[in-house]
PDB file of C-alpha atoms and ligand atoms in Angstrom:
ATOM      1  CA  UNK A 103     253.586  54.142 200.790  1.00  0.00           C
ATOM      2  CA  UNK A 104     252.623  51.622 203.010  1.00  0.00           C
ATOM      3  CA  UNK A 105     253.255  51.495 206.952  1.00  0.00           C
ATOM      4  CA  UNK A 106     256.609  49.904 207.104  1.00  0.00           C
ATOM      5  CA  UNK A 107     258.020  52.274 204.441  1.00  0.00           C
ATOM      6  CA  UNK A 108     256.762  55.392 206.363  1.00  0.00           C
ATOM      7  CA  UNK A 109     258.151  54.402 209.270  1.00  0.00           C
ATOM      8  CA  UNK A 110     261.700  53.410 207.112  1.00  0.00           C
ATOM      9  CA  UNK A 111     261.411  57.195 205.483  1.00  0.00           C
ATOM     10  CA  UNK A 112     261.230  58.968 209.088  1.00  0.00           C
ATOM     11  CA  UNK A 113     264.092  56.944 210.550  1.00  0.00           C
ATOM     12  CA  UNK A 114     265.999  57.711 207.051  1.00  0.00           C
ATOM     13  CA  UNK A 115     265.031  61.537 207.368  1.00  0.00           C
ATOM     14  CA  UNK A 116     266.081  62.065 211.205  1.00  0.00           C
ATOM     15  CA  UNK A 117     269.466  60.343 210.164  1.00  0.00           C
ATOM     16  CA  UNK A 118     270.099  61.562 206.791  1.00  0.00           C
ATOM     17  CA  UNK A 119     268.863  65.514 207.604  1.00  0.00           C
ATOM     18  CA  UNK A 120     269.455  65.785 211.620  1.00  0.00           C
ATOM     19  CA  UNK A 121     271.178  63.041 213.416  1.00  0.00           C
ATOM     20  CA  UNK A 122     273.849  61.117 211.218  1.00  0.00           C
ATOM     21  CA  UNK A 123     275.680  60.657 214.732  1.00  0.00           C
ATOM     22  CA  UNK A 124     273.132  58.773 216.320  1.00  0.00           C
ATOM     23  CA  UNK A 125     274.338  55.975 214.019  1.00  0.00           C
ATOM     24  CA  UNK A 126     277.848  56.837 213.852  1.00  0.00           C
ATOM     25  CA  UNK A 127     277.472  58.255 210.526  1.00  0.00           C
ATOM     26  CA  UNK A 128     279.149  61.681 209.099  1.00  0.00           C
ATOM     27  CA  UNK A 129     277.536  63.083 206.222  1.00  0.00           C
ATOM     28  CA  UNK A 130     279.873  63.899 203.079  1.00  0.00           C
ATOM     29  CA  UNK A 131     280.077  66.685 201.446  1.00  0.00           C
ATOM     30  CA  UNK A 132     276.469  67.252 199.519  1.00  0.00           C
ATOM     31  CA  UNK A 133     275.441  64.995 202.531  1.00  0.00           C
ATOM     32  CA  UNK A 134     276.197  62.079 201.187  1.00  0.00           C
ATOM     33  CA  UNK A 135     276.606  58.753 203.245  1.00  0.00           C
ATOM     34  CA  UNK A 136     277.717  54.980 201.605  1.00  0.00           C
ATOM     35  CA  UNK A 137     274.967  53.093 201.184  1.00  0.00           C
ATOM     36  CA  UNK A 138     276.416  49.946 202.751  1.00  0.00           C
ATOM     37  CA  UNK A 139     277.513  52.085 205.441  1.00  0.00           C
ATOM     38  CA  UNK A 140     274.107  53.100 206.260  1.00  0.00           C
ATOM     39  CA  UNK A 141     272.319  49.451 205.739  1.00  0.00           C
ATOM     40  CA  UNK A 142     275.388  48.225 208.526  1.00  0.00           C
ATOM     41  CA  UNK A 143     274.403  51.038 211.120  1.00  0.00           C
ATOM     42  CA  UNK A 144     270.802  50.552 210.759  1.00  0.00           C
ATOM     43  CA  UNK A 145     271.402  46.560 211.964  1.00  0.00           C
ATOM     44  CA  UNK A 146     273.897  47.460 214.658  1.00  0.00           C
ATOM     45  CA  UNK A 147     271.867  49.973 215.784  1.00  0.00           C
ATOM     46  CA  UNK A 148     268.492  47.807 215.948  1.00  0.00           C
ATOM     47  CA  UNK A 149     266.414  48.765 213.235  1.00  0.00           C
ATOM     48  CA  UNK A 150     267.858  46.972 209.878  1.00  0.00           C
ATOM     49  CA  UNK A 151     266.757  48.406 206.881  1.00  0.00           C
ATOM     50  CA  UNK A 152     266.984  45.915 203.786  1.00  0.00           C
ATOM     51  CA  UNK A 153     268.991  47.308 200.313  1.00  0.00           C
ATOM     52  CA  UNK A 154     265.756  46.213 198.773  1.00  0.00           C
ATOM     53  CA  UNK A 155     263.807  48.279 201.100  1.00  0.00           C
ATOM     54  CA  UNK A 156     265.715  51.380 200.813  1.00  0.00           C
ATOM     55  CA  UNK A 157     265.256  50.948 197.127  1.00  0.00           C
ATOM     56  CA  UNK A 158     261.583  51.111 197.310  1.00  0.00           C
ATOM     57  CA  UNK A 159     261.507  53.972 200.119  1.00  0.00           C
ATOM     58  CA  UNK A 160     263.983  56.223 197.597  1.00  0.00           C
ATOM     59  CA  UNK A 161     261.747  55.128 194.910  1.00  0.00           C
ATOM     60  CA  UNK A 162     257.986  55.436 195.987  1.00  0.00           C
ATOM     61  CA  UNK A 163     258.878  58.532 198.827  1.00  0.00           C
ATOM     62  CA  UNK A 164     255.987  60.787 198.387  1.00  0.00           C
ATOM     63  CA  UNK A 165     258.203  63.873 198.205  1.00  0.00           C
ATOM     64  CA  UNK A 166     261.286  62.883 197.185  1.00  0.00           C
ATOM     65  CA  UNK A 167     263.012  62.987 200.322  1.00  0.00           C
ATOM     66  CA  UNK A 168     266.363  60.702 198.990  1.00  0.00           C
ATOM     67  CA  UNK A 169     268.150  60.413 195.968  1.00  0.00           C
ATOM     68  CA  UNK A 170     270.930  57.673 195.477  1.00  0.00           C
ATOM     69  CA  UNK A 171     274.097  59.583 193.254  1.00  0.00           C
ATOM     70  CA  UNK A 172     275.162  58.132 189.806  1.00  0.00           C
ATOM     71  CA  UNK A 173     276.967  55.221 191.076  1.00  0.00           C
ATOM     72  CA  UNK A 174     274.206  54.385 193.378  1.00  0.00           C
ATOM     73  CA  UNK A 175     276.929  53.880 195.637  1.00  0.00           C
ATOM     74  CA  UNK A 176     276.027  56.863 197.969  1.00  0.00           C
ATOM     75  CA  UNK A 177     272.671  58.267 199.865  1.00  0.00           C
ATOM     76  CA  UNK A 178     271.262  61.576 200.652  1.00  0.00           C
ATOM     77  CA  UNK A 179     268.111  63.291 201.915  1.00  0.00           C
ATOM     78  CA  UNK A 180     267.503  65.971 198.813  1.00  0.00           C
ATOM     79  CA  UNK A 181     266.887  68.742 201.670  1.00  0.00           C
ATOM     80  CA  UNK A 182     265.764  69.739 205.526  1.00  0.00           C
ATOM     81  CA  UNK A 183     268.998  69.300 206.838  1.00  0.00           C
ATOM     82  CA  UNK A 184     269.508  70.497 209.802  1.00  0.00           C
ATOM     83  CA  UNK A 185     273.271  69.469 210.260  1.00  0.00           C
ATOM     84  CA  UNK A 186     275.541  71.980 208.997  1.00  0.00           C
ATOM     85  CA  UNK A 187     275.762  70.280 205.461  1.00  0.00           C
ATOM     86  CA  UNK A 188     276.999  71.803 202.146  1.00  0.00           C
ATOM     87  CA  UNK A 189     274.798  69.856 199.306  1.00  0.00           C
ATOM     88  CA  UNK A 190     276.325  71.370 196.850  1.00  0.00           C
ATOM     89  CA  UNK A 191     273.803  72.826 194.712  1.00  0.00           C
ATOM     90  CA  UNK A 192     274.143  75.599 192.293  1.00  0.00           C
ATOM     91  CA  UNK A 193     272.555  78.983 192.496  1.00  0.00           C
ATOM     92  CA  UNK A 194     269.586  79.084 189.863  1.00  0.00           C
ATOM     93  CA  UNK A 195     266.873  82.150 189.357  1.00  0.00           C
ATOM     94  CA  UNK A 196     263.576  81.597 190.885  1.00  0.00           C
ATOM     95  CA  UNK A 197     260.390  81.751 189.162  1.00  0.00           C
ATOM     96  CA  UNK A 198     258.561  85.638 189.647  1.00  0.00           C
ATOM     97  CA  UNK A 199     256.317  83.840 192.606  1.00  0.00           C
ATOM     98  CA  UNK A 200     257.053  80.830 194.812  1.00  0.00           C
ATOM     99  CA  UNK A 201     254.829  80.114 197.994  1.00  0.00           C
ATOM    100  CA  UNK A 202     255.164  79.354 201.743  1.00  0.00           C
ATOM    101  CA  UNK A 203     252.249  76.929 203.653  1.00  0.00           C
ATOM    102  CA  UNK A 204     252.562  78.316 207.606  1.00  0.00           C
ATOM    103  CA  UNK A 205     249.634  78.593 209.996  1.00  0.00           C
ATOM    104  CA  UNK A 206     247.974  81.282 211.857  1.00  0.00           C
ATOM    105  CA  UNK A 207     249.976  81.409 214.697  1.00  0.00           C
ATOM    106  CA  UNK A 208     253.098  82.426 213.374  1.00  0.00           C
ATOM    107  CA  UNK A 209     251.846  85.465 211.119  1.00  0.00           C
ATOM    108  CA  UNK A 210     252.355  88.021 213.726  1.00  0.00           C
ATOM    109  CA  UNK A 211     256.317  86.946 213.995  1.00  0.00           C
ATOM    110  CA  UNK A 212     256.511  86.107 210.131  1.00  0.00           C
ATOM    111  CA  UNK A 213     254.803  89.791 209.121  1.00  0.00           C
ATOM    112  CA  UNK A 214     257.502  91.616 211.436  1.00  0.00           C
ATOM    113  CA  UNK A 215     261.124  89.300 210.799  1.00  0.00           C
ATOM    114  CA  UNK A 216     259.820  87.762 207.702  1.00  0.00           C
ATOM    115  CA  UNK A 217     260.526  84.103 206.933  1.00  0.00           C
ATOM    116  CA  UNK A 218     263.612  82.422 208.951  1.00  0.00           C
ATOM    117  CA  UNK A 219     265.146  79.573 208.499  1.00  0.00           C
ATOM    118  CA  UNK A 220     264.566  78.275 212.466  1.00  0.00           C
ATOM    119  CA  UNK A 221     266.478  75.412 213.111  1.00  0.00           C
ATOM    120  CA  UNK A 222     266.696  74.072 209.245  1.00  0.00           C
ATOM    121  CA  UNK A 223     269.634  75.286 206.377  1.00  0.00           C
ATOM    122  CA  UNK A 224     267.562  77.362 204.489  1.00  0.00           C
ATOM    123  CA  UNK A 225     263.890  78.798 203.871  1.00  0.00           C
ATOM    124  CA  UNK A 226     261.892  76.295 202.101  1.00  0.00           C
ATOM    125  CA  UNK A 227     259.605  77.506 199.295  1.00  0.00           C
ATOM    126  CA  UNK A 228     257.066  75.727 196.954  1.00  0.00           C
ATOM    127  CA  UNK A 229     256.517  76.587 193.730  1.00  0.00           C
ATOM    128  CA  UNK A 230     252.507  75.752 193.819  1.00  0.00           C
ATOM    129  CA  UNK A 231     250.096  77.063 195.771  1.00  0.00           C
ATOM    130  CA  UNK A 232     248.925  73.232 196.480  1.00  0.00           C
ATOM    131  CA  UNK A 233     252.176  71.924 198.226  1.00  0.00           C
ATOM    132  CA  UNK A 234     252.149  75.170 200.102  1.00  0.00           C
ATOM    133  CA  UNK A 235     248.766  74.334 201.474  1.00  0.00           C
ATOM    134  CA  UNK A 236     249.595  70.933 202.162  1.00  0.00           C
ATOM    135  CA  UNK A 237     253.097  71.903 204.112  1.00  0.00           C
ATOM    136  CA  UNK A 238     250.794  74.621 206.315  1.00  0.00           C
ATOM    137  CA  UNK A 239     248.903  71.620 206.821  1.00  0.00           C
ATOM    138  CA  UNK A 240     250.997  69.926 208.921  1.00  0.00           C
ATOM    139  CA  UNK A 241     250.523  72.204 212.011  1.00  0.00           C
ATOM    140  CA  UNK A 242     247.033  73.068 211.514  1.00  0.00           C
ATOM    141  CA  UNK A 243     244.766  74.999 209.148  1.00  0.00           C
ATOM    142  CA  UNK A 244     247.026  76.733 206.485  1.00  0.00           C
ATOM    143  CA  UNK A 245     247.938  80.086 205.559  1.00  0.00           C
ATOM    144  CA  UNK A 246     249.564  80.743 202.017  1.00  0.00           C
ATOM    145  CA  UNK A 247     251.990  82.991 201.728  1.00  0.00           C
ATOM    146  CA  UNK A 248     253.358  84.345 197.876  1.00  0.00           C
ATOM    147  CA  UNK A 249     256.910  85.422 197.527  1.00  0.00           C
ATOM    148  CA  UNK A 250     257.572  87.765 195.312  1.00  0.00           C
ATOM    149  CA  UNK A 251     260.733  85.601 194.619  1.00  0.00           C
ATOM    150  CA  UNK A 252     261.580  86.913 191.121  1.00  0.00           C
ATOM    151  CA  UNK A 253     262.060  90.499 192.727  1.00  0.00           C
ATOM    152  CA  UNK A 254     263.779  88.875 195.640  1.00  0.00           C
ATOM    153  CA  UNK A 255     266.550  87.299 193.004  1.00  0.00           C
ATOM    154  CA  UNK A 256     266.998  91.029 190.808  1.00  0.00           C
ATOM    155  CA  UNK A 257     267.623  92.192 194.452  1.00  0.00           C
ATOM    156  CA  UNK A 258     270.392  89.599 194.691  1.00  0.00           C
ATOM    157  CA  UNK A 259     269.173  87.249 197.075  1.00  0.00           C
ATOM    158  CA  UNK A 260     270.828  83.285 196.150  1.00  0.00           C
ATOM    159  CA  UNK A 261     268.157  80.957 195.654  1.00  0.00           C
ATOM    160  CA  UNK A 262     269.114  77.077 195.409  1.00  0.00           C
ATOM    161  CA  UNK A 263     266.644  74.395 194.014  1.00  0.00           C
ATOM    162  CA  UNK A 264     266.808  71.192 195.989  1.00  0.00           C
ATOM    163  CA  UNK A 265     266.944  67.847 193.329  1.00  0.00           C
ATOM    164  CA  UNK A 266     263.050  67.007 194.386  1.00  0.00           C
ATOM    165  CA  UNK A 267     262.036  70.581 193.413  1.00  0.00           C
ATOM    166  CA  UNK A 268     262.058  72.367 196.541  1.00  0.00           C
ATOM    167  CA  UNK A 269     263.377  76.017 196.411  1.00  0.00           C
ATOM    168  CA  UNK A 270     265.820  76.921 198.741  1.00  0.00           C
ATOM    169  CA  UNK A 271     266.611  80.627 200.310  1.00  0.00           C
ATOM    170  CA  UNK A 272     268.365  82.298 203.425  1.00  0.00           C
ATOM    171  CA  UNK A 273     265.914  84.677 204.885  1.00  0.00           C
ATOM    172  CA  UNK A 274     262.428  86.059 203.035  1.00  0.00           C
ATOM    173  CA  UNK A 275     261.872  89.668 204.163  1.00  0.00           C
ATOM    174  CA  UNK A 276     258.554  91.202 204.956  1.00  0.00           C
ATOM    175  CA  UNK A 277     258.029  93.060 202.130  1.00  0.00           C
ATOM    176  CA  UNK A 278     258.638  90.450 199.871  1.00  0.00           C
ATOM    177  CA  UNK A 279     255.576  88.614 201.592  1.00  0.00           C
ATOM    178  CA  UNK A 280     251.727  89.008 200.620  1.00  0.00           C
ATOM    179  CA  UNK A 281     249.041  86.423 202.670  1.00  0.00           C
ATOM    180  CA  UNK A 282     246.877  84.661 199.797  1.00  0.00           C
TER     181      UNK A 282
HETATM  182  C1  LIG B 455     257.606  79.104 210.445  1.00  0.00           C
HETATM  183  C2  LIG B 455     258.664  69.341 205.100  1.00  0.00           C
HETATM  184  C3  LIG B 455     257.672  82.392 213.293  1.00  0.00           C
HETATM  185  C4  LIG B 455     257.374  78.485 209.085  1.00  0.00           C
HETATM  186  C5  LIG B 455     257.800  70.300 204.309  1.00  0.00           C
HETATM  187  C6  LIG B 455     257.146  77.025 209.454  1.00  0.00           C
HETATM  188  C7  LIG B 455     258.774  71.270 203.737  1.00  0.00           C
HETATM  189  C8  LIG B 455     258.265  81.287 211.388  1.00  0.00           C
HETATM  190  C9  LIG B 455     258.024  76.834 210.684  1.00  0.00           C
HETATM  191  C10 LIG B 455     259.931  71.243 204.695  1.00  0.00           C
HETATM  192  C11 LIG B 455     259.088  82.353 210.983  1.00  0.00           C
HETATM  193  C12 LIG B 455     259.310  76.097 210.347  1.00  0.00           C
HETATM  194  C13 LIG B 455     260.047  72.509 205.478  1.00  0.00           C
HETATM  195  C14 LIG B 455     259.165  83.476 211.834  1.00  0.00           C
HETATM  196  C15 LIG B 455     259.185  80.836 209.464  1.00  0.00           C
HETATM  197  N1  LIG B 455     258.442  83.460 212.971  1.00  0.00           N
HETATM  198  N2  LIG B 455     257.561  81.308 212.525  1.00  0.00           N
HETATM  199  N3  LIG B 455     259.925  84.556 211.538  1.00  0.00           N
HETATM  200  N4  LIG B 455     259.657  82.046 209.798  1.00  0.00           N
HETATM  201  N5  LIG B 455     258.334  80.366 210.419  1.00  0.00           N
HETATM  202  O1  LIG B 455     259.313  72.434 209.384  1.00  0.00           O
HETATM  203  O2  LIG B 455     258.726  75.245 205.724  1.00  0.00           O
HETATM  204  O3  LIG B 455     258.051  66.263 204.994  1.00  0.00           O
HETATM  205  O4  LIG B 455     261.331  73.985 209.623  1.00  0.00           O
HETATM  206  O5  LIG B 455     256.262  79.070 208.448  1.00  0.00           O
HETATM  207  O6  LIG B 455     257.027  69.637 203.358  1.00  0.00           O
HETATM  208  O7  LIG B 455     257.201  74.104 207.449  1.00  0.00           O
HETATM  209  O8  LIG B 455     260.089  67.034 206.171  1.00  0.00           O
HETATM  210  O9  LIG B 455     259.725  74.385 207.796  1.00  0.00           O
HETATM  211  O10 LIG B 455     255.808  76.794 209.790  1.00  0.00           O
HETATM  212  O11 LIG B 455     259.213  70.980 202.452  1.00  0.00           O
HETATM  213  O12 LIG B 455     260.212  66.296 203.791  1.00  0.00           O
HETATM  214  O13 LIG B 455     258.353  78.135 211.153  1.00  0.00           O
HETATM  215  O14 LIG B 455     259.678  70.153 205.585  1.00  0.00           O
HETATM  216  O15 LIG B 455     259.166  68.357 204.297  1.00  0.00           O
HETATM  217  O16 LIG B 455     258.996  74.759 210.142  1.00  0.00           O
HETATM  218  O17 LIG B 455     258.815  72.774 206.134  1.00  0.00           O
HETATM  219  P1  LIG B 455     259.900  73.802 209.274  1.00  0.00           P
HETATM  220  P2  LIG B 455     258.522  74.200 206.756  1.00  0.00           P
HETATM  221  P3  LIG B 455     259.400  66.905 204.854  1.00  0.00           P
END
């Protein structure tokens, strides 16, 4: 992605996951916004995005972050919301492990309450060991967690799988933790 598209993606992820207001936008149900609304409040609000730009961020995002709907009509950020935001996904079982990237510093909280959702929807969860590392990575030098998430889902707990593969959960418990 080059600079200008990085910098589109983090303006489109603060206002599509955490601050549709700031732009006088209301996310729709499955957090959905009209494309042509979003392209209008992006001028009056100073930083125009072009159609053809969003195109290429949805397109070439690293992760995923957007996906346009069938019509193309409408706009979303696939997950990280932290506006309260039904996206509409369906329940769906998890594979037997899925895997958490955190660092150091939060182990002594995350061995005693487990995995919490903080300010976001939902627990995010990987299903490689690789993304995990590289999500740890972001705060520092990582620590991989494994979930024992098939056990997790025979114990009844929902798990939702976002549309750029991320797995979704409430709350992980401590004993369905093991540091890898
Ligand atoms: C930690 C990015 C203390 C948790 C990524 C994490 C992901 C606790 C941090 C997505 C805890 C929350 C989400 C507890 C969890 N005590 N710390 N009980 N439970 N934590 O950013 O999973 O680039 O909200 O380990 O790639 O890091 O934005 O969640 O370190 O997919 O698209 O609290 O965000 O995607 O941090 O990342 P976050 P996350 P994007």
């Amino acid at each position: 992605m080059s600079k200008r598209l990085i910098t589109v993606s983090k303006y489109l992820a603060k206002h599509l996951r955490h601050a549709p207001q700031d732009l006088g936008l209301t996310l729709q149900p499955g957090g959905w916004v009209a494309v042509d609304d979003l392209l209008a409040a992006t001028r009056q609000h100073g930083f125009p995005i072009t159609f053809d730009e969003l195109i290429e961020c949805v397109e070439t995002n690293d992760k995923r972050r957007f996906a346009f709907d069938v019509s193309g009509e409408l706009i979303r950020a696939n997950q990280g919301h932290s506006v309260e935001v039904d996206l509409q996904l369906e329940a769906c079982e998890p594979p037997p492990t899925l895997y958490h990237g955190t660092v150091e510093r939060f182990m002594p909280s995350i061995l005693e309450s487990g995995l919490t959702r903080g300010k976001r929807h939902h627990v995010h969860l990987s299903g490689d060991v690789e993304t995990a590392r590289k999500v740890g990575a972001r705060r520092g030098q990582p620590v991989i967690l494994a979930i024992e998430a098939g056990r997790m889902g025979r114990d009844g707990r929902e798990f939702l799988r976002s549309a750029n593969g991320v797995w979704l959960t409430d709350a992980v418990p401590p004993e369905y933790l093991s540091r890898i």
